[in-house]
Amino acid sequence: MKKRLILAGVIASVMLLSACNTGNKNAVNSAFEAEKSNKPANEAASEPVKETPKKPITLTLFDKNVGDPFTNPVAKEITERTGVFIEIQQPTGNPDEKLNLMLVSGDLPDIALIDRREATLNKYIAGGALIPLNDLIDKYAPNIKKRYGDVLSKSVYEDGKNYYLNNWYGLDPDPNWAINMRMDVLEEFGYGERAKAGDSFTQDEFLDLLRKFKEKYPDVDGKPSIPMTVNADQMPAIVGSFKAMYGMKTYYEHDGRLEFIVRDPRYLEMIKFINQLYTEGLLDREWGINKAQNFEQKSASGRVFATGGGIMNEANNAFRAQYGKDTNHLFYAFKVTAPGVDPTKTTYGPRSSLGWDGVGITVANKHPEETIKFLDFLASEEGQYLLMWGKEGMNWKMENGVHVPTQEALDAISKDWAEFSKTTGARKWTWMIRNGLGEDGTPYDLMFRYNRDNVNQHALKSMAGSAWDTALYDDLGPKSGTPDALSEQKIKDMMDSGFSAMAYAKSNDEIDGMYKKMIAEIDANNAVKIEDIYSNNYKARLELYKAAESK
């Protein structure tokens, strides 16, 4: 896996890195020739010399996402700017299986990109396969230090050190979940101005709209109307959307403890609301078993007024094809708030600021300093636009301090974004990516967040302020394979069964008794002990973060 480098190649590469950082390539050539002739750099520069080619350092990088060779225009620019050429390694099968095999065999790449949510990352750290990055960051990575901020302190291992750099990090401001309602129906029922402005709706207003739709449109094209339906394949997002109405998060924080969310008094209110939708015939009778295909067919049929979950795409595409691009027959995203809940306290946007992946330098790497400088360039504002937009002058230009894509680039993206990425290199390598907007206000993600359709532009207004960081609550449970982990899973199964039973109850009157029975069952299965684990791990995490921030 490793490439042997002769000493002269290493010296030339280090000098190239230094010169690129200052933007003075002539200094590299002058210094190189001066070294050969033992003359001062300025004297050597005054004499005509023959340039000696500089061989870049080759580093191997395991990328679970992309296996293309590092030869596109963006890749070539990165190599020219950093003096580093990347030899891409990608598995043909399961990435985690390949990573585990490399860990066991010791046949490691120089840089590893590992899913942060998988246990594999901790295995690499615990197994000593990744080197600590703190000193390297302090000495050689000002961009990482500045731009990552408290993400670094939130990503420390249990020993207080950083072993990886987050990828797709920072709180993503884009809308996540919502209650989606058709604009044409909102306009018809007198809510057009509020809807277009992106205002929120109260739970009572939402109920009123569902009832009006059912009453006015009992049938559509000879089939019963469906005031609200959902995609059962995305049930966590559906339940999450209902929880968001009440401002609920991962756990119920009570008296300094983290408890199962079912203990939150608002959880019982939510269950009763869902049951009310079901018993009144406002919620699809098949809502718990709707597969994606059925959901898409129903929501695009005109029989449906509202849905829950993510931003609608398939149905809206069908409506545009049928009625035209500017039709009002589209689902738009809205906040619906439970009684007494401020719209700004809703939780429709759960996101982790710690991102998707971890980028680590392995113990096999013979060039850690050059590697951290390489990663620091990618993490910089300049590096981010190069990675995500492509080369300046090819895909975009600067106008009054703002990145402006060419019309040719936008047309190519619209026609075939995958081909555009392959040809230009834009968004092909997504390493060290930061969510959100650049310093000039343009999104780093040119392909998917620059040109937004009217529904997504509206969602930026209607769902603003509901994003929240899940990072503090991630992975607080018992260790996998332990008796406590088995107890936790059993309790979760009980809560899932209890949720279904209560949601499908014949009336609200039955729910209180069913709820009490569910709580008694989880308590009989060591729920308090599992909650103790959550609470203790949470406190330990907060202390670890605090210690890391104080350094």
PDB file of N, CA, C and O in Angstrom, residues 79-130:
ATOM      1  N   THR A  79      -3.542  18.620  -5.753  1.00  0.00           N
ATOM      2  CA  THR A  79      -2.149  18.151  -5.747  1.00  0.00           C
ATOM      3  C   THR A  79      -1.189  19.307  -6.000  1.00  0.00           C
ATOM      4  O   THR A  79      -0.143  19.421  -5.342  1.00  0.00           O
ATOM      5  N   GLU A  80      -1.535  20.169  -6.948  1.00  0.00           N
ATOM      6  CA  GLU A  80      -0.672  21.313  -7.245  1.00  0.00           C
ATOM      7  C   GLU A  80      -0.578  22.246  -6.045  1.00  0.00           C
ATOM      8  O   GLU A  80       0.496  22.799  -5.761  1.00  0.00           O
ATOM      9  N   ARG A  81      -1.680  22.417  -5.341  1.00  0.00           N
ATOM     10  CA  ARG A  81      -1.714  23.366  -4.226  1.00  0.00           C
ATOM     11  C   ARG A  81      -1.083  22.811  -2.950  1.00  0.00           C
ATOM     12  O   ARG A  81      -0.588  23.578  -2.115  1.00  0.00           O
ATOM     13  N   THR A  82      -1.100  21.502  -2.781  1.00  0.00           N
ATOM     14  CA  THR A  82      -0.653  20.908  -1.512  1.00  0.00           C
ATOM     15  C   THR A  82       0.589  20.039  -1.637  1.00  0.00           C
ATOM     16  O   THR A  82       1.206  19.709  -0.619  1.00  0.00           O
ATOM     17  N   GLY A  83       0.946  19.639  -2.847  1.00  0.00           N
ATOM     18  CA  GLY A  83       2.060  18.722  -3.001  1.00  0.00           C
ATOM     19  C   GLY A  83       1.725  17.311  -2.578  1.00  0.00           C
ATOM     20  O   GLY A  83       2.614  16.516  -2.270  1.00  0.00           O
ATOM     21  N   VAL A  84       0.432  16.989  -2.561  1.00  0.00           N
ATOM     22  CA  VAL A  84      -0.012  15.658  -2.141  1.00  0.00           C
ATOM     23  C   VAL A  84      -0.875  15.034  -3.234  1.00  0.00           C
ATOM     24  O   VAL A  84      -1.834  15.652  -3.716  1.00  0.00           O
ATOM     25  N   PHE A  85      -0.530  13.839  -3.631  1.00  0.00           N
ATOM     26  CA  PHE A  85      -1.355  13.052  -4.544  1.00  0.00           C
ATOM     27  C   PHE A  85      -2.017  11.939  -3.736  1.00  0.00           C
ATOM     28  O   PHE A  85      -1.383  11.309  -2.891  1.00  0.00           O
ATOM     29  N   ILE A  86      -3.304  11.728  -4.001  1.00  0.00           N
ATOM     30  CA  ILE A  86      -4.052  10.731  -3.238  1.00  0.00           C
ATOM     31  C   ILE A  86      -4.293   9.481  -4.068  1.00  0.00           C
ATOM     32  O   ILE A  86      -4.791   9.547  -5.203  1.00  0.00           O
ATOM     33  N   GLU A  87      -3.930   8.351  -3.499  1.00  0.00           N
ATOM     34  CA  GLU A  87      -4.245   7.057  -4.095  1.00  0.00           C
ATOM     35  C   GLU A  87      -5.500   6.533  -3.377  1.00  0.00           C
ATOM     36  O   GLU A  87      -5.463   6.192  -2.204  1.00  0.00           O
ATOM     37  N   ILE A  88      -6.612   6.525  -4.098  1.00  0.00           N
ATOM     38  CA  ILE A  88      -7.898   6.188  -3.502  1.00  0.00           C
ATOM     39  C   ILE A  88      -8.042   4.687  -3.332  1.00  0.00           C
ATOM     40  O   ILE A  88      -7.732   3.903  -4.230  1.00  0.00           O
ATOM     41  N   GLN A  89      -8.531   4.299  -2.174  1.00  0.00           N
ATOM     42  CA  GLN A  89      -8.876   2.902  -1.923  1.00  0.00           C
ATOM     43  C   GLN A  89     -10.349   2.853  -1.533  1.00  0.00           C
ATOM     44  O   GLN A  89     -10.801   3.609  -0.687  1.00  0.00           O
ATOM     45  N   GLN A  90     -11.092   1.968  -2.169  1.00  0.00           N
ATOM     46  CA  GLN A  90     -12.509   1.824  -1.857  1.00  0.00           C
ATOM     47  C   GLN A  90     -12.873   0.355  -1.903  1.00  0.00           C
ATOM     48  O   GLN A  90     -12.416  -0.372  -2.782  1.00  0.00           O
ATOM     49  N   PRO A  91     -13.702  -0.090  -0.957  1.00  0.00           N
ATOM     50  CA  PRO A  91     -14.088  -1.504  -0.958  1.00  0.00           C
ATOM     51  C   PRO A  91     -15.098  -1.810  -2.051  1.00  0.00           C
ATOM     52  O   PRO A  91     -15.866  -0.945  -2.462  1.00  0.00           O
ATOM     53  N   THR A  92     -15.084  -3.035  -2.516  1.00  0.00           N
ATOM     54  CA  THR A  92     -16.109  -3.465  -3.464  1.00  0.00           C
ATOM     55  C   THR A  92     -17.335  -3.966  -2.710  1.00  0.00           C
ATOM     56  O   THR A  92     -18.406  -4.070  -3.287  1.00  0.00           O
ATOM     57  N   GLY A  93     -17.178  -4.258  -1.427  1.00  0.00           N
ATOM     58  CA  GLY A  93     -18.290  -4.744  -0.627  1.00  0.00           C
ATOM     59  C   GLY A  93     -18.617  -3.803   0.513  1.00  0.00           C
ATOM     60  O   GLY A  93     -18.689  -2.584   0.336  1.00  0.00           O
ATOM     61  N   ASN A  94     -18.778  -4.357   1.708  1.00  0.00           N
ATOM     62  CA  ASN A  94     -19.136  -3.581   2.878  1.00  0.00           C
ATOM     63  C   ASN A  94     -17.916  -2.803   3.392  1.00  0.00           C
ATOM     64  O   ASN A  94     -16.879  -3.399   3.701  1.00  0.00           O
ATOM     65  N   PRO A  95     -18.019  -1.474   3.514  1.00  0.00           N
ATOM     66  CA  PRO A  95     -16.861  -0.684   3.957  1.00  0.00           C
ATOM     67  C   PRO A  95     -16.369  -1.068   5.347  1.00  0.00           C
ATOM     68  O   PRO A  95     -15.152  -1.124   5.575  1.00  0.00           O
ATOM     69  N   ASP A  96     -17.297  -1.310   6.271  1.00  0.00           N
ATOM     70  CA  ASP A  96     -16.877  -1.644   7.627  1.00  0.00           C
ATOM     71  C   ASP A  96     -16.151  -2.982   7.683  1.00  0.00           C
ATOM     72  O   ASP A  96     -15.215  -3.160   8.465  1.00  0.00           O
ATOM     73  N   GLU A  97     -16.586  -3.926   6.866  1.00  0.00           N
ATOM     74  CA  GLU A  97     -15.895  -5.220   6.824  1.00  0.00           C
ATOM     75  C   GLU A  97     -14.464  -5.036   6.327  1.00  0.00           C
ATOM     76  O   GLU A  97     -13.527  -5.647   6.859  1.00  0.00           O
ATOM     77  N   LYS A  98     -14.295  -4.212   5.300  1.00  0.00           N
ATOM     78  CA  LYS A  98     -12.960  -3.946   4.764  1.00  0.00           C
ATOM     79  C   LYS A  98     -12.094  -3.231   5.800  1.00  0.00           C
ATOM     80  O   LYS A  98     -10.922  -3.564   5.992  1.00  0.00           O
ATOM     81  N   LEU A  99     -12.677  -2.252   6.482  1.00  0.00           N
ATOM     82  CA  LEU A  99     -11.938  -1.506   7.503  1.00  0.00           C
ATOM     83  C   LEU A  99     -11.508  -2.419   8.639  1.00  0.00           C
ATOM     84  O   LEU A  99     -10.379  -2.327   9.135  1.00  0.00           O
ATOM     85  N   ASN A 100     -12.407  -3.291   9.065  1.00  0.00           N
ATOM     86  CA  ASN A 100     -12.063  -4.227  10.145  1.00  0.00           C
ATOM     87  C   ASN A 100     -10.973  -5.198   9.712  1.00  0.00           C
ATOM     88  O   ASN A 100     -10.091  -5.550  10.500  1.00  0.00           O
ATOM     89  N   LEU A 101     -11.035  -5.627   8.456  1.00  0.00           N
ATOM     90  CA  LEU A 101     -10.001  -6.531   7.933  1.00  0.00           C
ATOM     91  C   LEU A 101      -8.651  -5.824   7.908  1.00  0.00           C
ATOM     92  O   LEU A 101      -7.623  -6.411   8.288  1.00  0.00           O
ATOM     93  N   MET A 102      -8.621  -4.571   7.487  1.00  0.00           N
ATOM     94  CA  MET A 102      -7.372  -3.807   7.462  1.00  0.00           C
ATOM     95  C   MET A 102      -6.833  -3.606   8.875  1.00  0.00           C
ATOM     96  O   MET A 102      -5.620  -3.642   9.098  1.00  0.00           O
ATOM     97  N   LEU A 103      -7.744  -3.389   9.828  1.00  0.00           N
ATOM     98  CA  LEU A 103      -7.319  -3.187  11.219  1.00  0.00           C
ATOM     99  C   LEU A 103      -6.678  -4.447  11.774  1.00  0.00           C
ATOM    100  O   LEU A 103      -5.622  -4.391  12.418  1.00  0.00           O
ATOM    101  N   VAL A 104      -7.295  -5.595  11.517  1.00  0.00           N
ATOM    102  CA  VAL A 104      -6.771  -6.870  12.021  1.00  0.00           C
ATOM    103  C   VAL A 104      -5.442  -7.220  11.364  1.00  0.00           C
ATOM    104  O   VAL A 104      -4.501  -7.668  12.017  1.00  0.00           O
ATOM    105  N   SER A 105      -5.345  -6.977  10.052  1.00  0.00           N
ATOM    106  CA  SER A 105      -4.128  -7.338   9.322  1.00  0.00           C
ATOM    107  C   SER A 105      -3.004  -6.330   9.512  1.00  0.00           C
ATOM    108  O   SER A 105      -1.837  -6.645   9.282  1.00  0.00           O
ATOM    109  N   GLY A 106      -3.368  -5.106   9.911  1.00  0.00           N
ATOM    110  CA  GLY A 106      -2.368  -4.055  10.036  1.00  0.00           C
ATOM    111  C   GLY A 106      -2.019  -3.402   8.716  1.00  0.00           C
ATOM    112  O   GLY A 106      -1.109  -2.563   8.643  1.00  0.00           O
ATOM    113  N   ASP A 107      -2.719  -3.794   7.659  1.00  0.00           N
ATOM    114  CA  ASP A 107      -2.474  -3.245   6.329  1.00  0.00           C
ATOM    115  C   ASP A 107      -3.311  -1.973   6.166  1.00  0.00           C
ATOM    116  O   ASP A 107      -4.349  -1.957   5.509  1.00  0.00           O
ATOM    117  N   LEU A 108      -2.831  -0.888   6.760  1.00  0.00           N
ATOM    118  CA  LEU A 108      -3.616   0.336   6.888  1.00  0.00           C
ATOM    119  C   LEU A 108      -3.298   1.357   5.814  1.00  0.00           C
ATOM    120  O   LEU A 108      -2.155   1.449   5.354  1.00  0.00           O
ATOM    121  N   PRO A 109      -4.285   2.162   5.416  1.00  0.00           N
ATOM    122  CA  PRO A 109      -4.018   3.290   4.522  1.00  0.00           C
ATOM    123  C   PRO A 109      -3.386   4.429   5.320  1.00  0.00           C
ATOM    124  O   PRO A 109      -3.324   4.378   6.554  1.00  0.00           O
ATOM    125  N   ASP A 110      -2.954   5.462   4.646  1.00  0.00           N
ATOM    126  CA  ASP A 110      -2.420   6.635   5.346  1.00  0.00           C
ATOM    127  C   ASP A 110      -3.533   7.444   6.009  1.00  0.00           C
ATOM    128  O   ASP A 110      -3.363   7.978   7.106  1.00  0.00           O
ATOM    129  N   ILE A 111      -4.662   7.546   5.310  1.00  0.00           N
ATOM    130  CA  ILE A 111      -5.815   8.295   5.806  1.00  0.00           C
ATOM    131  C   ILE A 111      -7.036   7.398   5.686  1.00  0.00           C
ATOM    132  O   ILE A 111      -7.231   6.734   4.662  1.00  0.00           O
ATOM    133  N   ALA A 112      -7.852   7.372   6.727  1.00  0.00           N
ATOM    134  CA  ALA A 112      -9.055   6.547   6.701  1.00  0.00           C
ATOM    135  C   ALA A 112     -10.287   7.415   6.937  1.00  0.00           C
ATOM    136  O   ALA A 112     -10.322   8.196   7.886  1.00  0.00           O
ATOM    137  N   LEU A 113     -11.271   7.278   6.054  1.00  0.00           N
ATOM    138  CA  LEU A 113     -12.558   7.927   6.233  1.00  0.00           C
ATOM    139  C   LEU A 113     -13.533   6.857   6.709  1.00  0.00           C
ATOM    140  O   LEU A 113     -13.818   5.899   5.981  1.00  0.00           O
ATOM    141  N   ILE A 114     -14.015   7.012   7.952  1.00  0.00           N
ATOM    142  CA  ILE A 114     -14.817   5.976   8.603  1.00  0.00           C
ATOM    143  C   ILE A 114     -16.141   6.573   9.061  1.00  0.00           C
ATOM    144  O   ILE A 114     -16.181   7.698   9.573  1.00  0.00           O
ATOM    145  N   ASP A 115     -17.208   5.838   8.888  1.00  0.00           N
ATOM    146  CA  ASP A 115     -18.525   6.287   9.352  1.00  0.00           C
ATOM    147  C   ASP A 115     -18.467   6.526  10.859  1.00  0.00           C
ATOM    148  O   ASP A 115     -18.185   5.619  11.633  1.00  0.00           O
ATOM    149  N   ARG A 116     -18.736   7.753  11.258  1.00  0.00           N
ATOM    150  CA  ARG A 116     -18.627   8.125  12.673  1.00  0.00           C
ATOM    151  C   ARG A 116     -19.668   7.429  13.542  1.00  0.00           C
ATOM    152  O   ARG A 116     -19.480   7.286  14.750  1.00  0.00           O
ATOM    153  N   ARG A 117     -20.746   6.987  12.928  1.00  0.00           N
ATOM    154  CA  ARG A 117     -21.838   6.384  13.700  1.00  0.00           C
ATOM    155  C   ARG A 117     -21.638   4.888  13.925  1.00  0.00           C
ATOM    156  O   ARG A 117     -22.401   4.261  14.654  1.00  0.00           O
ATOM    157  N   GLU A 118     -20.621   4.317  13.276  1.00  0.00           N
ATOM    158  CA  GLU A 118     -20.356   2.891  13.420  1.00  0.00           C
ATOM    159  C   GLU A 118     -19.304   2.644  14.498  1.00  0.00           C
ATOM    160  O   GLU A 118     -18.452   3.496  14.772  1.00  0.00           O
ATOM    161  N   ALA A 119     -19.350   1.439  15.087  1.00  0.00           N
ATOM    162  CA  ALA A 119     -18.396   1.074  16.139  1.00  0.00           C
ATOM    163  C   ALA A 119     -16.976   0.966  15.607  1.00  0.00           C
ATOM    164  O   ALA A 119     -16.011   1.009  16.382  1.00  0.00           O
ATOM    165  N   THR A 120     -16.840   0.854  14.285  1.00  0.00           N
ATOM    166  CA  THR A 120     -15.517   0.693  13.675  1.00  0.00           C
ATOM    167  C   THR A 120     -14.584   1.837  14.032  1.00  0.00           C
ATOM    168  O   THR A 120     -13.387   1.628  14.259  1.00  0.00           O
ATOM    169  N   LEU A 121     -15.111   3.044  14.093  1.00  0.00           N
ATOM    170  CA  LEU A 121     -14.254   4.200  14.393  1.00  0.00           C
ATOM    171  C   LEU A 121     -13.629   4.066  15.776  1.00  0.00           C
ATOM    172  O   LEU A 121     -12.417   4.285  15.946  1.00  0.00           O
ATOM    173  N   ASN A 122     -14.417   3.688  16.755  1.00  0.00           N
ATOM    174  CA  ASN A 122     -13.876   3.498  18.105  1.00  0.00           C
ATOM    175  C   ASN A 122     -12.905   2.326  18.165  1.00  0.00           C
ATOM    176  O   ASN A 122     -11.954   2.336  18.953  1.00  0.00           O
ATOM    177  N   LYS A 123     -13.132   1.311  17.330  1.00  0.00           N
ATOM    178  CA  LYS A 123     -12.197   0.178  17.277  1.00  0.00           C
ATOM    179  C   LYS A 123     -10.829   0.657  16.788  1.00  0.00           C
ATOM    180  O   LYS A 123      -9.791   0.221  17.293  1.00  0.00           O
ATOM    181  N   TYR A 124     -10.825   1.518  15.798  1.00  0.00           N
ATOM    182  CA  TYR A 124      -9.566   2.040  15.271  1.00  0.00           C
ATOM    183  C   TYR A 124      -8.835   2.873  16.325  1.00  0.00           C
ATOM    184  O   TYR A 124      -7.606   2.828  16.423  1.00  0.00           O
ATOM    185  N   ILE A 125      -9.599   3.644  17.091  1.00  0.00           N
ATOM    186  CA  ILE A 125      -8.968   4.462  18.129  1.00  0.00           C
ATOM    187  C   ILE A 125      -8.451   3.577  19.262  1.00  0.00           C
ATOM    188  O   ILE A 125      -7.285   3.684  19.669  1.00  0.00           O
ATOM    189  N   ALA A 126      -9.328   2.703  19.766  1.00  0.00           N
ATOM    190  CA  ALA A 126      -8.950   1.835  20.886  1.00  0.00           C
ATOM    191  C   ALA A 126      -7.804   0.902  20.500  1.00  0.00           C
ATOM    192  O   ALA A 126      -6.967   0.548  21.344  1.00  0.00           O
ATOM    193  N   GLY A 127      -7.758   0.506  19.225  1.00  0.00           N
ATOM    194  CA  GLY A 127      -6.715  -0.403  18.766  1.00  0.00           C
ATOM    195  C   GLY A 127      -5.408   0.288  18.427  1.00  0.00           C
ATOM    196  O   GLY A 127      -4.447  -0.375  18.014  1.00  0.00           O
ATOM    197  N   GLY A 128      -5.350   1.593  18.596  1.00  0.00           N
ATOM    198  CA  GLY A 128      -4.113   2.332  18.346  1.00  0.00           C
ATOM    199  C   GLY A 128      -3.799   2.525  16.878  1.00  0.00           C
ATOM    200  O   GLY A 128      -2.650   2.805  16.510  1.00  0.00           O
ATOM    201  N   ALA A 129      -4.818   2.409  16.014  1.00  0.00           N
ATOM    202  CA  ALA A 129      -4.575   2.539  14.573  1.00  0.00           C
ATOM    203  C   ALA A 129      -4.569   3.982  14.110  1.00  0.00           C
ATOM    204  O   ALA A 129      -4.035   4.292  13.039  1.00  0.00           O
ATOM    205  N   LEU A 130      -5.155   4.886  14.886  1.00  0.00           N
ATOM    206  CA  LEU A 130      -5.191   6.300  14.530  1.00  0.00           C
ATOM    207  C   LEU A 130      -4.306   7.086  15.488  1.00  0.00           C
ATOM    208  O   LEU A 130      -4.259   6.779  16.684  1.00  0.00           O
TER     209      LEU A 130
END
